[in-house]
Amino acid sequence: MTENALTFRDVSAGYKHRKVLDRVSFSLQAGEFVSLIGPNGSGKSTLLKTAAAFIKPHGGRVELFGRDVARLAPRERAALLGIVPQKLESPMAFTVEQIVTNGRVASMGLLGSVSSGDCDLVERAMIYTDVLGMRDRFFGELSGGEQQRVALAMVLAQEPKLIMLDESISHLDINHRNEVLQILLKLNREEQLTILLVSHDLSLSAAISDRLLLMQDGALKAAGIPQDVLRADLLSSVYNCDLQVRQDPYTGALQVSGPLEGQQRSPKTGCRVHVIAGGGSGIELFRRLLLEGHRVTAGVLNLLDSDAEAARALNIESVFDQPFSPIATATLEKAKRLSREADAVIVSHVPFGTGNLVNLDLAAEALKLGRRVYIATGIAGRDYTSGKQATAKVESLMKAGAVCWESLHELLAALHEQKTH
Ligand code: ADP
Ligand code: MG
């Protein structure tokens, strides 16, 4: 039997002078991705606040993973449930990194000591949500969309089993909205994280969700798979306007009176890629490759390099070498083993010196073995070896069939192409 992540049993709740939820009953199964939809004021945020015990119901009972939410200690609750609220009432004088670390503290109850494992979780959450670059900035000085991503990073660092997001994606630009959805889908698929997403984008919700919950006037009007809930007559009455629902004949995607949304809940199987990076050139590359569903290995990386730190935080299998010394033969062999198992080897915009030059031999060997090799453009400007040895090596790699890449977008498209052919 599957476990219930969240159960509402006949819950009535509201505010001092306003009754909102009226005998609401439903449950979310552990591992489900569910979207909560409904017009403004229908009670979606109130439902989330009640689930998180910010509001005490005056009737019925709320259970989180089988336990009465009213009886959970705050720390127990934080370990089960993370909420990215619609409006953030966070102390403005904290830096981004302090706020994300707070997520860790909320569920672990750290007493002044943050372990290296906690640091990695915080780092990983910041990388995934693309807020690493603003780690030292004050939360209060960020834009609304940036604040939403920080709030998500905090909740990711908290590592709850259920995440609820209240219209968090509506404030994001198109690129970051996509990325946040990719993070959520990835965690949902790979870690069986349960997601409850409040969203006004009905077509998008239908494409990415297992089920939809539709609210009207504080009651659950419908619940079920997207096809059953997105019915023109039902939506038109709930939203009080004329809505049409069409199904794309090719993709099966449901479309509610707007342009077709591209997101599909299709399980992506990515490539296995080995990355040669360093000097910070790998962080964005790692992040995007992982989000796209690729399996990533890396090395040889210098142990003190920021890319090494990122690789560790992201659980990327990597080969490390000692700083200030040339790469040892045995170490290079280990990295070669990883690249042999990969479909492709990617060379980032990494500067080359005598210390890491042998990493290009690794790419050469992979190419000989029939692997695709993608090399970032502009090697001459990053070649610090005497006699421009890296440039020469790259030139012979290109002659032997390596492909150059400039933008991440281009590289990801090439990998996608490689996978589908
Ligand atoms: P939704 O999130 O679906 O837009 P809400 O749950 O925020 O809806 O609001 C449901 C109803 O409760 C609305 O009529 C709203 O005006 C009212 N409401 C929300 N917050 C409060 C509050 N703090 N005090 C009193 N009424 C509130
Ligand atoms: Mg709301």
Coordinates of C-alpha atoms and ligand atoms in Angstrom, one line a residue:
M1 CA 0.0 0.0 0.0
T2 CA 1.3 3.4 -0.8
E3 CA 1.8 5.9 1.9
N4 CA -0.2 9.1 2.2
A5 CA 2.0 12.2 2.3
L6 CA -0.8 14.5 3.2
T7 CA -4.4 13.9 4.2
F8 CA -7.2 16.3 4.9
R9 CA -10.1 14.8 6.7
D10 CA -13.2 17.0 6.6
V11 CA -11.1 20.1 7.3
S12 CA -12.8 23.4 7.9
A13 CA -10.5 26.4 8.5
G14 CA -10.2 30.1 8.0
Y15 CA -9.5 33.4 9.7
K16 CA -11.0 35.3 12.6
H17 CA -14.0 36.7 10.8
R18 CA -13.9 34.5 7.7
K19 CA -14.6 30.9 7.2
V20 CA -12.7 29.7 4.1
L21 CA -12.2 26.0 3.9
D22 CA -15.4 24.1 4.1
R23 CA -15.1 20.4 5.0
V24 CA -12.3 19.7 2.6
S25 CA -11.1 16.0 2.2
F26 CA -8.4 14.7 0.0
S27 CA -5.0 13.0 0.2
L28 CA -1.7 13.1 -1.7
Q29 CA 0.2 9.9 -2.1
A30 CA 3.9 9.9 -1.4
G31 CA 5.7 10.5 -4.6
E32 CA 2.8 12.2 -6.4
F33 CA 3.1 15.4 -8.3
V34 CA -0.1 17.3 -7.9
S35 CA -1.2 20.8 -8.9
L36 CA -3.7 22.8 -7.0
I37 CA -5.7 25.1 -9.2
G38 CA -8.6 27.4 -8.8
P39 CA -9.6 31.1 -9.1
N40 CA -8.1 33.8 -6.9
G41 CA -9.6 33.7 -3.4
S42 CA -10.8 30.1 -3.7
G43 CA -8.7 29.1 -0.7
K44 CA -5.5 27.6 -2.2
S45 CA -3.2 29.5 0.1
T46 CA -5.4 28.9 3.1
L47 CA -5.3 25.2 2.3
L48 CA -1.5 25.3 2.2
K49 CA -1.2 27.3 5.5
T50 CA -3.6 24.8 7.1
A51 CA -1.4 21.9 5.9
A52 CA 1.6 23.5 7.4
A53 CA -0.2 24.2 10.7
F54 CA 0.2 27.9 10.4
I55 CA -3.6 28.0 10.7
K56 CA -5.4 25.7 13.1
P57 CA -8.5 24.1 11.7
H58 CA -11.8 24.5 13.6
G59 CA -13.0 21.2 12.3
G60 CA -11.5 18.0 11.0
R61 CA -7.9 16.8 11.0
V62 CA -4.7 17.2 8.9
E63 CA -2.2 14.4 8.7
L64 CA 1.4 14.5 7.4
F65 CA 2.7 11.1 6.5
G66 CA 0.1 9.5 8.8
R67 CA 0.8 11.9 11.8
D68 CA -1.5 14.5 13.1
V69 CA 0.1 17.8 12.1
A70 CA -1.1 19.6 15.2
R71 CA 1.0 17.2 17.3
L72 CA 4.2 17.5 15.4
A73 CA 7.1 19.5 16.9
P74 CA 8.3 22.3 14.5
R75 CA 11.5 20.4 13.7
E76 CA 9.6 17.2 12.9
R77 CA 7.3 19.1 10.7
A78 CA 10.2 20.8 8.9
A79 CA 11.7 17.4 8.2
L80 CA 8.5 16.3 6.5
L81 CA 7.1 19.5 4.9
G82 CA 8.7 22.4 3.2
I83 CA 6.7 25.3 1.9
V84 CA 7.7 28.0 -0.5
P85 CA 5.1 30.7 0.3
Q86 CA 3.4 33.1 -2.0
K87 CA 4.8 36.0 0.0
L88 CA 8.0 35.8 1.9
E89 CA 8.1 37.3 5.4
S90 CA 11.8 36.6 5.8
P91 CA 14.1 38.8 7.9
M92 CA 15.6 41.1 5.4
A93 CA 18.9 41.5 7.1
F94 CA 20.0 38.0 6.3
T95 CA 22.3 37.1 3.4
V96 CA 21.1 34.5 0.8
E97 CA 23.5 31.9 2.2
Q98 CA 22.3 32.4 5.8
I99 CA 18.7 32.0 4.7
V100 CA 19.5 28.8 2.7
T101 CA 21.4 27.5 5.7
N102 CA 18.4 28.2 7.9
G103 CA 16.5 25.5 5.9
R104 CA 19.1 23.0 7.1
V105 CA 18.8 24.3 10.7
A106 CA 15.0 24.1 10.6
S107 CA 15.0 20.3 10.0
M108 CA 18.2 19.3 11.7
G109 CA 18.1 21.7 14.7
L110 CA 21.8 22.4 14.5
L111 CA 23.3 23.8 17.7
G112 CA 25.7 26.3 16.2
S113 CA 27.6 23.6 14.3
V114 CA 27.1 23.1 10.6
S115 CA 28.7 19.9 9.4
S116 CA 30.4 19.6 6.0
G117 CA 27.5 17.4 4.8
D118 CA 25.2 20.3 5.6
C119 CA 27.4 22.7 3.8
D120 CA 27.3 20.5 0.7
L121 CA 23.5 20.4 0.9
V122 CA 23.4 24.2 1.1
E123 CA 25.9 24.6 -1.7
R124 CA 24.0 22.1 -3.9
A125 CA 20.6 23.8 -3.3
M126 CA 22.2 27.2 -4.2
I127 CA 23.7 25.8 -7.4
Y128 CA 20.5 24.1 -8.5
T129 CA 18.4 27.2 -8.0
D130 CA 21.1 29.5 -9.6
V131 CA 21.5 31.7 -6.5
L132 CA 25.2 30.8 -5.8
G133 CA 26.3 34.1 -7.4
M134 CA 24.2 36.1 -4.9
R135 CA 25.2 34.1 -1.8
D136 CA 26.5 37.1 0.0
R137 CA 23.8 39.6 -1.0
F138 CA 21.1 40.6 1.4
F139 CA 17.8 38.8 0.8
G140 CA 15.8 42.1 1.1
E141 CA 17.7 43.6 -1.8
L142 CA 16.8 40.9 -4.3
S143 CA 14.0 40.9 -6.9
G144 CA 10.8 39.0 -6.3
G145 CA 11.8 36.2 -8.7
E146 CA 15.3 36.0 -7.1
Q147 CA 13.7 35.8 -3.6
Q148 CA 11.5 33.0 -4.8
R149 CA 14.5 31.0 -5.9
V150 CA 16.3 31.6 -2.6
A151 CA 13.2 30.4 -0.8
L152 CA 13.2 27.3 -2.9
A153 CA 16.9 26.8 -2.2
M154 CA 16.1 27.0 1.5
V155 CA 13.4 24.4 1.2
L156 CA 15.6 22.1 -0.9
A157 CA 18.4 22.4 1.8
Q158 CA 15.7 21.4 4.3
E159 CA 15.3 18.1 2.5
P160 CA 11.6 17.6 3.3
K161 CA 9.6 14.7 1.9
L162 CA 6.8 17.0 0.7
I163 CA 7.2 20.4 -0.9
M164 CA 4.4 22.8 -1.4
L165 CA 4.9 25.8 -3.7
D166 CA 2.4 28.7 -3.6
E167 CA 2.5 30.4 -7.0
S168 CA 6.2 30.4 -6.8
I169 CA 6.8 30.0 -10.5
S170 CA 4.6 32.8 -11.6
H171 CA 7.2 35.4 -10.7
L172 CA 10.0 33.8 -12.6
D173 CA 11.4 34.7 -16.0
I174 CA 10.8 32.0 -18.6
N175 CA 14.3 30.4 -18.2
H176 CA 14.2 30.2 -14.5
R177 CA 10.6 29.0 -14.4
N178 CA 11.7 26.1 -16.7
E179 CA 14.7 25.4 -14.5
V180 CA 12.6 25.3 -11.3
L181 CA 10.2 22.9 -12.9
Q182 CA 13.0 20.7 -14.0
I183 CA 14.4 20.7 -10.5
L184 CA 11.0 19.7 -9.1
L185 CA 10.4 17.0 -11.7
K186 CA 13.8 15.6 -11.2
L187 CA 13.4 15.4 -7.4
N188 CA 10.0 14.0 -7.9
R189 CA 11.2 11.3 -10.2
E190 CA 14.5 10.4 -8.6
E191 CA 13.9 11.0 -4.9
Q192 CA 10.1 10.3 -4.8
L193 CA 9.6 13.8 -3.4
T194 CA 5.9 14.7 -3.2
I195 CA 5.0 18.0 -4.7
L196 CA 2.0 20.2 -4.4
L197 CA 2.2 23.1 -6.8
V198 CA -0.2 26.0 -6.8
S199 CA -0.3 27.3 -10.3
H200 CA -2.4 29.4 -12.6
D201 CA -1.0 27.9 -15.7
L202 CA -3.6 25.2 -16.3
S203 CA -2.0 23.7 -19.5
L204 CA 1.4 23.5 -17.8
S205 CA -0.1 22.0 -14.7
A206 CA -1.8 19.3 -16.8
A207 CA 1.4 18.5 -18.6
I208 CA 3.6 18.0 -15.5
S209 CA 1.2 16.7 -12.9
D210 CA -0.1 13.3 -12.0
R211 CA -3.3 14.8 -10.7
L212 CA -5.0 18.1 -10.4
L213 CA -7.1 19.5 -7.5
L214 CA -9.6 22.2 -8.4
M215 CA -10.9 24.5 -5.8
Q216 CA -13.9 26.8 -5.8
D217 CA -15.1 28.9 -2.9
G218 CA -13.2 27.0 -0.2
A219 CA -14.3 23.6 -1.4
L220 CA -12.7 20.9 -3.6
K221 CA -14.7 21.0 -6.8
A222 CA -12.8 18.3 -8.6
A223 CA -9.8 16.0 -8.2
G224 CA -8.3 13.6 -10.6
I225 CA -6.1 13.1 -13.6
P226 CA -5.7 16.2 -15.8
Q227 CA -8.1 14.9 -18.5
D228 CA -10.9 14.5 -16.0
V229 CA -10.4 17.9 -14.3
L230 CA -9.7 20.1 -17.3
R231 CA -13.2 19.9 -18.9
A232 CA -14.5 23.0 -20.6
D233 CA -17.9 23.0 -18.9
L234 CA -16.4 22.5 -15.4
L235 CA -13.7 25.1 -15.9
S236 CA -16.0 27.6 -17.4
S237 CA -18.3 27.4 -14.5
V238 CA -15.6 27.6 -11.9
Y239 CA -13.7 30.4 -13.5
N240 CA -16.9 32.1 -14.5
C241 CA -15.9 32.7 -18.1
D242 CA -15.9 30.9 -21.4
L243 CA -12.9 28.5 -21.6
Q244 CA -12.0 26.0 -24.2
V245 CA -9.9 22.9 -23.8
R246 CA -8.2 21.3 -26.7
Q247 CA -6.0 18.3 -26.8
D248 CA -3.0 18.3 -29.1
P249 CA -3.5 15.4 -31.5
Y250 CA 0.2 14.6 -31.6
T251 CA 1.4 15.1 -28.1
G252 CA -1.9 14.5 -26.2
A253 CA -1.1 17.7 -24.3
L254 CA -4.2 19.6 -22.9
Q255 CA -4.4 23.2 -23.8
V256 CA -6.7 25.6 -22.0
S257 CA -7.5 28.6 -24.2
G258 CA -3.9 29.7 -24.4
P259 CA -0.9 28.9 -26.5
L260 CA 0.4 25.4 -26.3
E261 CA 2.9 24.7 -23.5
G262 CA 5.9 22.7 -24.3
Q263 CA 6.4 20.9 -21.0
Q264 CA 5.6 17.2 -21.1
R265 CA 5.9 14.7 -18.3
S266 CA 8.1 12.5 -20.4
P267 CA 10.8 10.6 -18.6
K268 CA 14.1 11.8 -20.0
T269 CA 17.0 9.5 -20.2
G270 CA 20.2 11.5 -20.7
C271 CA 23.7 10.7 -21.9
R272 CA 26.5 9.7 -19.7
V273 CA 29.1 12.5 -20.0
H274 CA 32.5 13.1 -18.7
V275 CA 33.5 16.7 -18.0
I276 CA 37.0 18.2 -18.0
A277 CA 36.8 21.4 -16.1
G278 CA 38.5 23.7 -13.6
G279 CA 38.7 27.2 -12.4
G280 CA 35.0 27.6 -11.9
S281 CA 34.2 26.8 -15.5
G282 CA 32.4 23.7 -14.6
I283 CA 29.7 24.9 -12.1
E284 CA 27.1 26.1 -14.6
L285 CA 28.0 23.2 -16.9
F286 CA 27.4 20.6 -14.1
R287 CA 24.2 22.2 -13.1
R288 CA 22.7 22.3 -16.5
L289 CA 23.8 18.9 -17.5
L290 CA 22.3 17.4 -14.3
L291 CA 19.0 19.3 -14.8
E292 CA 18.8 18.0 -18.4
G293 CA 19.0 14.5 -16.9
H294 CA 22.5 13.6 -18.0
R295 CA 24.7 11.4 -15.9
V296 CA 27.9 13.4 -15.2
T297 CA 31.4 12.4 -14.1
A298 CA 34.4 14.8 -13.9
G299 CA 38.1 15.0 -13.7
V300 CA 40.9 15.2 -13.3
L301 CA 40.0 18.1 -11.0
N302 CA 42.4 19.9 -8.7
L303 CA 41.4 19.2 -5.1
L304 CA 41.3 22.9 -4.1
D305 CA 39.5 24.0 -7.2
S306 CA 36.0 25.5 -7.0
D307 CA 34.8 23.0 -9.6
A308 CA 36.0 20.2 -7.3
E309 CA 33.9 21.7 -4.5
A310 CA 30.8 22.0 -6.8
A311 CA 31.3 18.4 -8.1
R312 CA 31.4 17.1 -4.5
A313 CA 28.3 19.1 -3.5
L314 CA 26.4 17.8 -6.6
N315 CA 27.5 14.2 -5.9
I316 CA 29.3 14.0 -9.3
E317 CA 31.7 11.0 -9.4
S318 CA 35.0 12.7 -9.9
V319 CA 38.8 12.0 -9.9
F320 CA 40.8 14.5 -7.9
D321 CA 44.5 15.3 -7.8
Q322 CA 46.6 17.1 -5.3
P323 CA 47.1 20.8 -5.8
F324 CA 50.5 22.3 -7.0
S325 CA 51.7 19.0 -8.5
P326 CA 51.3 17.5 -12.0
I327 CA 48.6 14.9 -12.4
A328 CA 49.9 11.5 -11.4
T329 CA 49.7 8.7 -14.0
A330 CA 47.5 6.5 -11.8
T331 CA 45.1 9.4 -11.3
L332 CA 44.9 10.0 -15.0
E333 CA 44.1 6.3 -15.6
K334 CA 41.2 6.6 -13.2
A335 CA 39.8 9.5 -15.1
K336 CA 40.3 7.7 -18.4
R337 CA 38.3 4.8 -17.0
L338 CA 35.4 7.2 -16.3
S339 CA 35.6 8.8 -19.8
R340 CA 35.7 5.4 -21.5
E341 CA 32.3 4.6 -19.8
A342 CA 30.9 7.9 -21.1
D343 CA 29.0 8.6 -24.3
A344 CA 30.7 11.9 -24.6
V345 CA 33.6 13.9 -23.2
I346 CA 33.1 17.6 -22.7
V347 CA 35.9 20.1 -22.3
S348 CA 34.7 23.3 -20.5
H349 CA 36.1 26.8 -20.9
V350 CA 38.9 25.7 -18.6
P351 CA 42.3 27.4 -18.7
F352 CA 45.2 25.0 -19.4
G353 CA 48.6 25.0 -17.9
T354 CA 51.3 22.4 -17.7
G355 CA 49.6 20.9 -14.6
N356 CA 46.3 19.9 -16.3
L357 CA 47.4 19.6 -19.9
V358 CA 47.3 15.8 -19.8
N359 CA 43.5 16.1 -19.4
L360 CA 43.5 16.7 -23.1
D361 CA 45.1 13.3 -23.7
L362 CA 42.1 11.8 -22.0
A363 CA 39.9 13.5 -24.5
A364 CA 42.1 12.3 -27.4
E365 CA 41.8 8.7 -26.1
A366 CA 38.0 9.0 -25.8
L367 CA 37.9 10.3 -29.4
K368 CA 39.9 7.3 -30.6
L369 CA 37.5 5.0 -28.9
G370 CA 34.6 6.5 -30.8
R371 CA 33.2 8.8 -28.1
R372 CA 32.0 12.2 -29.1
V373 CA 34.3 15.0 -27.8
Y374 CA 32.9 18.5 -27.3
I375 CA 35.5 21.3 -26.8
A376 CA 34.7 24.8 -25.7
T377 CA 35.8 27.5 -28.2
G378 CA 38.6 30.0 -27.6
I379 CA 41.4 27.7 -26.5
A380 CA 44.1 30.1 -27.5
G381 CA 43.0 32.7 -24.9
R382 CA 43.0 30.1 -22.2
D383 CA 46.3 28.4 -23.0
Y384 CA 49.0 29.2 -20.4
T385 CA 51.4 26.4 -21.4
S386 CA 54.8 27.1 -22.9
G387 CA 54.8 26.9 -26.6
K388 CA 50.9 26.8 -26.8
Q389 CA 50.8 23.1 -26.3
A390 CA 47.1 23.0 -25.4
T391 CA 46.2 24.9 -28.5
A392 CA 48.1 22.4 -30.6
K393 CA 46.4 19.5 -28.9
V394 CA 43.0 21.0 -29.4
E395 CA 43.8 21.6 -33.1
S396 CA 44.7 18.0 -33.6
L397 CA 41.6 16.9 -31.7
M398 CA 39.4 19.0 -34.0
K399 CA 41.1 17.5 -37.0
A400 CA 40.3 14.1 -35.7
G401 CA 36.6 14.9 -35.3
A402 CA 36.0 16.7 -32.1
V403 CA 33.2 19.2 -32.1
C404 CA 33.5 22.7 -30.7
W405 CA 30.8 24.4 -28.6
E406 CA 30.3 28.0 -27.6
S407 CA 27.1 28.4 -25.6
L408 CA 25.6 25.9 -23.1
H409 CA 22.4 26.0 -25.1
E410 CA 24.3 24.8 -28.2
L411 CA 26.1 22.1 -26.3
L412 CA 22.9 20.8 -24.7
A413 CA 21.1 20.7 -28.1
A414 CA 24.0 18.7 -29.5
L415 CA 23.8 16.2 -26.7
H416 CA 20.1 15.9 -27.2
E417 CA 20.7 15.3 -30.9
Q418 CA 23.3 12.7 -30.1
K419 CA 20.9 10.9 -27.8
T420 CA 18.1 10.7 -30.2
H421 CA 20.2 9.4 -33.1
Ligands
ADP1 P1 -6.2 31.8 -3.0 O1 -4.8 31.5 -2.5 O2 -6.9 30.7 -3.7 O3 -6.2 33.0 -3.9 P2 -6.7 32.5 -0.2 O4 -6.6 31.2 0.5 O5 -5.5 33.4 -0.1 O6 -7.1 32.2 -1.8 O7 -8.0 33.3 0.3 C1 -9.2 32.7 0.5 C2 -10.1 33.7 1.1 O8 -9.7 34.0 2.4 C3 -10.2 35.0 0.4 O9 -11.5 35.5 0.4 C4 -9.3 35.9 1.1 O10 -9.7 37.3 1.0 C5 -9.4 35.4 2.5 N1 -8.2 35.7 3.3 C6 -7.0 35.3 3.0 N2 -6.1 35.6 4.0 C7 -6.8 36.2 5.0 C8 -6.5 36.8 6.3 N3 -5.2 36.8 6.7 N4 -7.5 37.3 7.0 C9 -8.8 37.2 6.5 N5 -9.1 36.7 5.3 C10 -8.2 36.2 4.6
MG2 MG -3.0 32.3 -2.9

